[in-house]
Amino acid sequence: MFDRCGIIGFTGDCDAKDILLGGLRTLEYRGYDSAGIAFFSEGKIKTIKTVGKVDCLCDKVATEVEDATTCGIGHTRWATHGGVTDTNSHPHTFGNVTLIHNGIIENYQELANELAKEGKKPVSQTDTEIAAMVIDSEYEGEPYEAIKKACDRLDGAYGFCIMFADRPGEIYSIRNGSPLVATYAPETGAIIASDMVALISYSKDYFVLPEQKIAKLTKEGIVVTDLSGAPFEPEMLHVNWDVAAARKDGYEYFMLKEIHEQPQALMKTITPRIVDDLPDFTTDGIGDDIFAGIDRVVIVGCGTAMHAGLVGKAMIEKLAGVLTSVEIASEFRYANPILSDKTLVIAISQSGETADTLAAIRLAKEKNAKTLSVVNVKGSTIARESDYVLYTHAGPEIAVASTKAYTVQLAAMYLIAFRMAYINKTVSDEAIKGLIKCLRRVPKDVEKMLKYDAQIENISNILNKAENLFFIGRGLDYALSCEGSIKLKEISYIHSEAYAAGELKHGTISLITDNIPVIAIATQNHVYGKTISNVKEVRSRGANVILITNEGVSVDPALCDHQITLPRMDDRFAPFSAAVVLQFIAYYASVHRGLNVDQPRNLAKSVTVE
Ligand code: AGP
């Protein structure tokens, strides 16, 4: 089940409707099948909600609401419990309580049965309305007490913004799992949301609401307490990106903008970790003790983050000589993995909130393994719960399809491999300096790749009628194939599979028939000839081949329909350039099909429940 919602709450001196609707637009990537707001109006709570995008909600608000308001909550939803209907849209009200929710209440059926015995029935099919009913049933005029008692009864993940009908101007928030960040801007007011992108117009300073702490928002400020009411001082954080980063800036889609942001993101991620031409994590506070005495590395992550792990594994094993495995986080958590204090578990996550990856880190800690996370969102749960964190600096990634977050994850994994090799003395200092030189060049290499845009747009026409296709490659190219395949599937809805090129003949090649597109990646010199043999095999069975190679290799023109050549470089660094090609292929396949590139069906940017 997925967490697919964006939530926002505001109370202050400005028009809350503008702030809520503006915030919901920035959060729409988190859920986009219905939206709603609730606000205090003349002492009462008024709710406007509708199926459709935030634009539909804005139209409805413009025609139905005249009254000004200074306190309200807003929600953008992707349905989990209950279909896409106006009634199931948030906010939900029961009795004194009006609520928006991001997450899943797992025991909602049980709670619904208990409430039914008291003669209370919900009007929607949502778990959220059940949560509103539970809070209301515990409410006797004391919000803290009601929230505490209700949360004791709720199982699952939640981020709540709650308004009580008899407490105008006040919003209460609590979370378990689902993210919530908040800020107070004296000229505007107090604001809380699922993501910093909704806050950035008001402040660059914010705090992550810790789990099981209650934030009370009023126009005077935000007070955080624990469940017993004792004051709690949250740690203030600062973001180093600004409001422009959360806008499309003239690009048709966020994904295209984010592809173009890669040189900058890579530069910001790589440069601060190089001192005297050697990898250095001093400013990250990552001591070498985390790498010392390690006999095994386990990399965990989901989807694209896990694919970055595949590249990381190859680099760590090759350079640092440490046995490394890559585990799908959702499998790892139930597999009773063998871990010890000599195991380093590296979690990779853009959001830092992915439930399976978080559970993997918690399990690793339980089993005494050392934990290091590679995370993009500052202060996120995975970052906070790991022993150490290496932040990537991609800035906010809004498109559901991960692009810049992936290439900076690769850069982080290269840096980790280099540092481990340096400490283990498996590679000479001179050789490490050589690798660092290549890594420094990566932002420029990726910049060159952005010029391939038009060529790939053209080539991608070959995919217009495709229903199935294959990505093949060996070694690092296989890891890239996995990433190319997920990218294409998630935004173009074309079925594809990634195959280790040498494995095709063990079954899959029976699926290669006339005009099946095959995207073959052949950038790794030591297996180049082998991959080309596999290309010949699919070509002779009628495949339409797009071949990605390094510059300078001569390819028989009969072998492929299109060849894309990457600028000359050390082939260990080819994944960065190849990734851009694959991102453009997926992007244009989606654009040519007229799909919503940034908001593909059924998907969520941040998957914070199982
Ligand atoms: C990438 O394009 C995907 N949308 C998805 O696989 C994503 O990488 C995965 O859900 C992990 O997210 P995280 O990096 O935030 O943990």
PDB file of N, CA and C in Angstrom, residues 187-247:
ATOM      1  N   GLU A 187       6.128  37.230   9.508  1.00  0.00           N
ATOM      2  CA  GLU A 187       5.251  38.089   8.677  1.00  0.00           C
ATOM      3  C   GLU A 187       4.079  37.298   8.102  1.00  0.00           C
ATOM      4  N   THR A 188       4.153  35.990   8.113  1.00  0.00           N
ATOM      5  CA  THR A 188       3.120  35.186   7.467  1.00  0.00           C
ATOM      6  C   THR A 188       2.323  34.377   8.493  1.00  0.00           C
ATOM      7  N   GLY A 189       3.024  33.523   9.223  1.00  0.00           N
ATOM      8  CA  GLY A 189       2.345  32.693  10.205  1.00  0.00           C
ATOM      9  C   GLY A 189       3.011  31.333  10.335  1.00  0.00           C
ATOM     10  N   ALA A 190       2.252  30.390  10.866  1.00  0.00           N
ATOM     11  CA  ALA A 190       2.790  29.045  11.110  1.00  0.00           C
ATOM     12  C   ALA A 190       2.304  28.116  10.016  1.00  0.00           C
ATOM     13  N   ILE A 191       3.224  27.321   9.491  1.00  0.00           N
ATOM     14  CA  ILE A 191       2.853  26.470   8.361  1.00  0.00           C
ATOM     15  C   ILE A 191       3.515  25.098   8.521  1.00  0.00           C
ATOM     16  N   ILE A 192       2.767  24.068   8.198  1.00  0.00           N
ATOM     17  CA  ILE A 192       3.264  22.689   8.307  1.00  0.00           C
ATOM     18  C   ILE A 192       2.861  21.950   7.036  1.00  0.00           C
ATOM     19  N   ALA A 193       3.716  21.065   6.547  1.00  0.00           N
ATOM     20  CA  ALA A 193       3.402  20.370   5.296  1.00  0.00           C
ATOM     21  C   ALA A 193       4.189  19.075   5.203  1.00  0.00           C
ATOM     22  N   SER A 194       3.823  18.263   4.198  1.00  0.00           N
ATOM     23  CA  SER A 194       4.518  16.988   3.994  1.00  0.00           C
ATOM     24  C   SER A 194       5.916  17.189   3.449  1.00  0.00           C
ATOM     25  N   ASP A 195       6.170  18.319   2.838  1.00  0.00           N
ATOM     26  CA  ASP A 195       7.444  18.488   2.151  1.00  0.00           C
ATOM     27  C   ASP A 195       7.853  19.957   2.210  1.00  0.00           C
ATOM     28  N   MET A 196       9.140  20.164   2.291  1.00  0.00           N
ATOM     29  CA  MET A 196       9.707  21.510   2.367  1.00  0.00           C
ATOM     30  C   MET A 196       9.330  22.362   1.151  1.00  0.00           C
ATOM     31  N   VAL A 197       9.014  21.717   0.014  1.00  0.00           N
ATOM     32  CA  VAL A 197       8.681  22.525  -1.175  1.00  0.00           C
ATOM     33  C   VAL A 197       7.484  23.443  -0.924  1.00  0.00           C
ATOM     34  N   ALA A 198       6.611  23.053   0.012  1.00  0.00           N
ATOM     35  CA  ALA A 198       5.441  23.891   0.295  1.00  0.00           C
ATOM     36  C   ALA A 198       5.777  25.022   1.270  1.00  0.00           C
ATOM     37  N   LEU A 199       6.945  24.955   1.883  1.00  0.00           N
ATOM     38  CA  LEU A 199       7.330  25.948   2.896  1.00  0.00           C
ATOM     39  C   LEU A 199       8.336  26.959   2.359  1.00  0.00           C
ATOM     40  N   ILE A 200       9.006  26.585   1.279  1.00  0.00           N
ATOM     41  CA  ILE A 200      10.189  27.334   0.844  1.00  0.00           C
ATOM     42  C   ILE A 200       9.875  28.792   0.488  1.00  0.00           C
ATOM     43  N   SER A 201       8.639  29.079   0.072  1.00  0.00           N
ATOM     44  CA  SER A 201       8.296  30.475  -0.254  1.00  0.00           C
ATOM     45  C   SER A 201       8.300  31.343   1.001  1.00  0.00           C
ATOM     46  N   TYR A 202       8.231  30.720   2.162  1.00  0.00           N
ATOM     47  CA  TYR A 202       8.111  31.494   3.395  1.00  0.00           C
ATOM     48  C   TYR A 202       9.367  31.479   4.246  1.00  0.00           C
ATOM     49  N   SER A 203      10.134  30.402   4.142  1.00  0.00           N
ATOM     50  CA  SER A 203      11.344  30.320   4.961  1.00  0.00           C
ATOM     51  C   SER A 203      12.256  29.211   4.458  1.00  0.00           C
ATOM     52  N   LYS A 204      13.553  29.401   4.662  1.00  0.00           N
ATOM     53  CA  LYS A 204      14.509  28.336   4.359  1.00  0.00           C
ATOM     54  C   LYS A 204      14.850  27.544   5.626  1.00  0.00           C
ATOM     55  N   ASP A 205      14.355  28.034   6.766  1.00  0.00           N
ATOM     56  CA  ASP A 205      14.620  27.355   8.038  1.00  0.00           C
ATOM     57  C   ASP A 205      13.364  26.608   8.458  1.00  0.00           C
ATOM     58  N   TYR A 206      13.545  25.418   8.938  1.00  0.00           N
ATOM     59  CA  TYR A 206      12.383  24.597   9.258  1.00  0.00           C
ATOM     60  C   TYR A 206      12.794  23.522  10.253  1.00  0.00           C
ATOM     61  N   PHE A 207      11.807  22.786  10.733  1.00  0.00           N
ATOM     62  CA  PHE A 207      12.150  21.606  11.528  1.00  0.00           C
ATOM     63  C   PHE A 207      11.295  20.435  11.087  1.00  0.00           C
ATOM     64  N   VAL A 208      11.838  19.253  11.295  1.00  0.00           N
ATOM     65  CA  VAL A 208      11.080  18.032  11.022  1.00  0.00           C
ATOM     66  C   VAL A 208      10.332  17.720  12.315  1.00  0.00           C
ATOM     67  N   LEU A 209       9.028  17.563  12.226  1.00  0.00           N
ATOM     68  CA  LEU A 209       8.292  17.210  13.441  1.00  0.00           C
ATOM     69  C   LEU A 209       8.686  15.791  13.836  1.00  0.00           C
ATOM     70  N   PRO A 210       9.304  15.628  15.006  1.00  0.00           N
ATOM     71  CA  PRO A 210       9.691  14.265  15.388  1.00  0.00           C
ATOM     72  C   PRO A 210       8.448  13.374  15.573  1.00  0.00           C
ATOM     73  N   GLU A 211       8.634  12.077  15.392  1.00  0.00           N
ATOM     74  CA  GLU A 211       7.504  11.157  15.545  1.00  0.00           C
ATOM     75  C   GLU A 211       6.977  11.214  16.971  1.00  0.00           C
ATOM     76  N   GLN A 212       5.677  11.083  17.070  1.00  0.00           N
ATOM     77  CA  GLN A 212       4.999  11.048  18.377  1.00  0.00           C
ATOM     78  C   GLN A 212       5.230  12.298  19.232  1.00  0.00           C
ATOM     79  N   LYS A 213       5.464  13.411  18.561  1.00  0.00           N
ATOM     80  CA  LYS A 213       5.458  14.707  19.241  1.00  0.00           C
ATOM     81  C   LYS A 213       4.276  15.479  18.637  1.00  0.00           C
ATOM     82  N   ILE A 214       3.705  16.382  19.435  1.00  0.00           N
ATOM     83  CA  ILE A 214       2.554  17.129  18.921  1.00  0.00           C
ATOM     84  C   ILE A 214       2.983  18.573  18.651  1.00  0.00           C
ATOM     85  N   ALA A 215       2.657  19.060  17.446  1.00  0.00           N
ATOM     86  CA  ALA A 215       2.904  20.475  17.137  1.00  0.00           C
ATOM     87  C   ALA A 215       1.570  21.205  17.202  1.00  0.00           C
ATOM     88  N   LYS A 216       1.555  22.302  17.965  1.00  0.00           N
ATOM     89  CA  LYS A 216       0.353  23.141  17.982  1.00  0.00           C
ATOM     90  C   LYS A 216       0.694  24.426  17.241  1.00  0.00           C
ATOM     91  N   LEU A 217      -0.045  24.697  16.170  1.00  0.00           N
ATOM     92  CA  LEU A 217       0.207  25.893  15.369  1.00  0.00           C
ATOM     93  C   LEU A 217      -0.831  26.962  15.702  1.00  0.00           C
ATOM     94  N   THR A 218      -0.359  28.141  16.013  1.00  0.00           N
ATOM     95  CA  THR A 218      -1.258  29.290  16.158  1.00  0.00           C
ATOM     96  C   THR A 218      -0.593  30.448  15.408  1.00  0.00           C
ATOM     97  N   LYS A 219      -1.292  31.571  15.282  1.00  0.00           N
ATOM     98  CA  LYS A 219      -0.655  32.664  14.544  1.00  0.00           C
ATOM     99  C   LYS A 219       0.536  33.249  15.299  1.00  0.00           C
ATOM    100  N   GLU A 220       0.634  32.936  16.567  1.00  0.00           N
ATOM    101  CA  GLU A 220       1.778  33.435  17.359  1.00  0.00           C
ATOM    102  C   GLU A 220       3.021  32.560  17.208  1.00  0.00           C
ATOM    103  N   GLY A 221       2.846  31.322  16.782  1.00  0.00           N
ATOM    104  CA  GLY A 221       4.024  30.449  16.668  1.00  0.00           C
ATOM    105  C   GLY A 221       3.667  28.972  16.697  1.00  0.00           C
ATOM    106  N   ILE A 222       4.705  28.150  16.824  1.00  0.00           N
ATOM    107  CA  ILE A 222       4.489  26.695  16.867  1.00  0.00           C
ATOM    108  C   ILE A 222       5.083  26.180  18.175  1.00  0.00           C
ATOM    109  N   VAL A 223       4.274  25.455  18.911  1.00  0.00           N
ATOM    110  CA  VAL A 223       4.770  24.859  20.156  1.00  0.00           C
ATOM    111  C   VAL A 223       4.786  23.349  19.971  1.00  0.00           C
ATOM    112  N   VAL A 224       5.955  22.750  20.249  1.00  0.00           N
ATOM    113  CA  VAL A 224       6.060  21.293  20.125  1.00  0.00           C
ATOM    114  C   VAL A 224       6.182  20.704  21.528  1.00  0.00           C
ATOM    115  N   THR A 225       5.413  19.657  21.759  1.00  0.00           N
ATOM    116  CA  THR A 225       5.473  18.984  23.068  1.00  0.00           C
ATOM    117  C   THR A 225       5.510  17.481  22.852  1.00  0.00           C
ATOM    118  N   ASP A 226       5.917  16.760  23.891  1.00  0.00           N
ATOM    119  CA  ASP A 226       5.769  15.310  23.775  1.00  0.00           C
ATOM    120  C   ASP A 226       4.338  14.956  24.180  1.00  0.00           C
ATOM    121  N   LEU A 227       4.038  13.667  24.192  1.00  0.00           N
ATOM    122  CA  LEU A 227       2.637  13.292  24.409  1.00  0.00           C
ATOM    123  C   LEU A 227       2.161  13.602  25.830  1.00  0.00           C
ATOM    124  N   SER A 228       3.120  13.770  26.729  1.00  0.00           N
ATOM    125  CA  SER A 228       2.684  14.100  28.094  1.00  0.00           C
ATOM    126  C   SER A 228       2.552  15.612  28.274  1.00  0.00           C
ATOM    127  N   GLY A 229       2.834  16.375  27.225  1.00  0.00           N
ATOM    128  CA  GLY A 229       2.669  17.830  27.291  1.00  0.00           C
ATOM    129  C   GLY A 229       3.949  18.571  27.638  1.00  0.00           C
ATOM    130  N   ALA A 230       5.042  17.833  27.866  1.00  0.00           N
ATOM    131  CA  ALA A 230       6.306  18.499  28.191  1.00  0.00           C
ATOM    132  C   ALA A 230       6.880  19.154  26.937  1.00  0.00           C
ATOM    133  N   PRO A 231       7.383  20.402  27.065  1.00  0.00           N
ATOM    134  CA  PRO A 231       7.905  21.099  25.878  1.00  0.00           C
ATOM    135  C   PRO A 231       9.084  20.351  25.256  1.00  0.00           C
ATOM    136  N   PHE A 232       9.168  20.449  23.945  1.00  0.00           N
ATOM    137  CA  PHE A 232      10.248  19.783  23.212  1.00  0.00           C
ATOM    138  C   PHE A 232      10.809  20.781  22.211  1.00  0.00           C
ATOM    139  N   GLU A 233      12.136  20.878  22.160  1.00  0.00           N
ATOM    140  CA  GLU A 233      12.767  21.828  21.239  1.00  0.00           C
ATOM    141  C   GLU A 233      13.225  21.093  19.983  1.00  0.00           C
ATOM    142  N   PRO A 234      12.538  21.226  18.865  1.00  0.00           N
ATOM    143  CA  PRO A 234      12.989  20.494  17.680  1.00  0.00           C
ATOM    144  C   PRO A 234      14.255  21.123  17.087  1.00  0.00           C
ATOM    145  N   GLU A 235      15.037  20.289  16.408  1.00  0.00           N
ATOM    146  CA  GLU A 235      16.279  20.793  15.802  1.00  0.00           C
ATOM    147  C   GLU A 235      15.944  21.580  14.537  1.00  0.00           C
ATOM    148  N   MET A 236      16.444  22.821  14.463  1.00  0.00           N
ATOM    149  CA  MET A 236      16.164  23.626  13.270  1.00  0.00           C
ATOM    150  C   MET A 236      17.131  23.234  12.150  1.00  0.00           C
ATOM    151  N   LEU A 237      16.601  23.167  10.928  1.00  0.00           N
ATOM    152  CA  LEU A 237      17.423  22.819   9.767  1.00  0.00           C
ATOM    153  C   LEU A 237      17.328  23.957   8.756  1.00  0.00           C
ATOM    154  N   HIS A 238      18.244  23.951   7.812  1.00  0.00           N
ATOM    155  CA  HIS A 238      18.275  25.020   6.808  1.00  0.00           C
ATOM    156  C   HIS A 238      18.444  24.369   5.440  1.00  0.00           C
ATOM    157  N   VAL A 239      17.684  24.798   4.440  1.00  0.00           N
ATOM    158  CA  VAL A 239      17.895  24.239   3.094  1.00  0.00           C
ATOM    159  C   VAL A 239      18.756  25.191   2.275  1.00  0.00           C
ATOM    160  N   ASN A 240      19.559  24.607   1.369  1.00  0.00           N
ATOM    161  CA  ASN A 240      20.436  25.467   0.570  1.00  0.00           C
ATOM    162  C   ASN A 240      19.922  25.627  -0.859  1.00  0.00           C
ATOM    163  N   TRP A 241      18.608  25.423  -1.058  1.00  0.00           N
ATOM    164  CA  TRP A 241      18.016  25.704  -2.361  1.00  0.00           C
ATOM    165  C   TRP A 241      16.885  26.702  -2.142  1.00  0.00           C
ATOM    166  N   ASP A 242      16.407  27.302  -3.229  1.00  0.00           N
ATOM    167  CA  ASP A 242      15.371  28.313  -3.022  1.00  0.00           C
ATOM    168  C   ASP A 242      14.114  27.989  -3.816  1.00  0.00           C
ATOM    169  N   VAL A 243      13.211  28.939  -3.804  1.00  0.00           N
ATOM    170  CA  VAL A 243      11.882  28.687  -4.365  1.00  0.00           C
ATOM    171  C   VAL A 243      11.936  28.283  -5.850  1.00  0.00           C
ATOM    172  N   ALA A 244      12.927  28.798  -6.586  1.00  0.00           N
ATOM    173  CA  ALA A 244      13.025  28.472  -8.022  1.00  0.00           C
ATOM    174  C   ALA A 244      13.198  26.966  -8.219  1.00  0.00           C
ATOM    175  N   ALA A 245      13.876  26.299  -7.273  1.00  0.00           N
ATOM    176  CA  ALA A 245      14.123  24.867  -7.398  1.00  0.00           C
ATOM    177  C   ALA A 245      12.826  24.070  -7.370  1.00  0.00           C
ATOM    178  N   ALA A 246      11.789  24.637  -6.781  1.00  0.00           N
ATOM    179  CA  ALA A 246      10.526  23.908  -6.694  1.00  0.00           C
ATOM    180  C   ALA A 246       9.556  24.316  -7.806  1.00  0.00           C
ATOM    181  N   ARG A 247      10.074  25.078  -8.794  1.00  0.00           N
ATOM    182  CA  ARG A 247       9.226  25.484  -9.927  1.00  0.00           C
ATOM    183  C   ARG A 247       9.757  24.908 -11.225  1.00  0.00           C
TER     184      ARG A 247
END
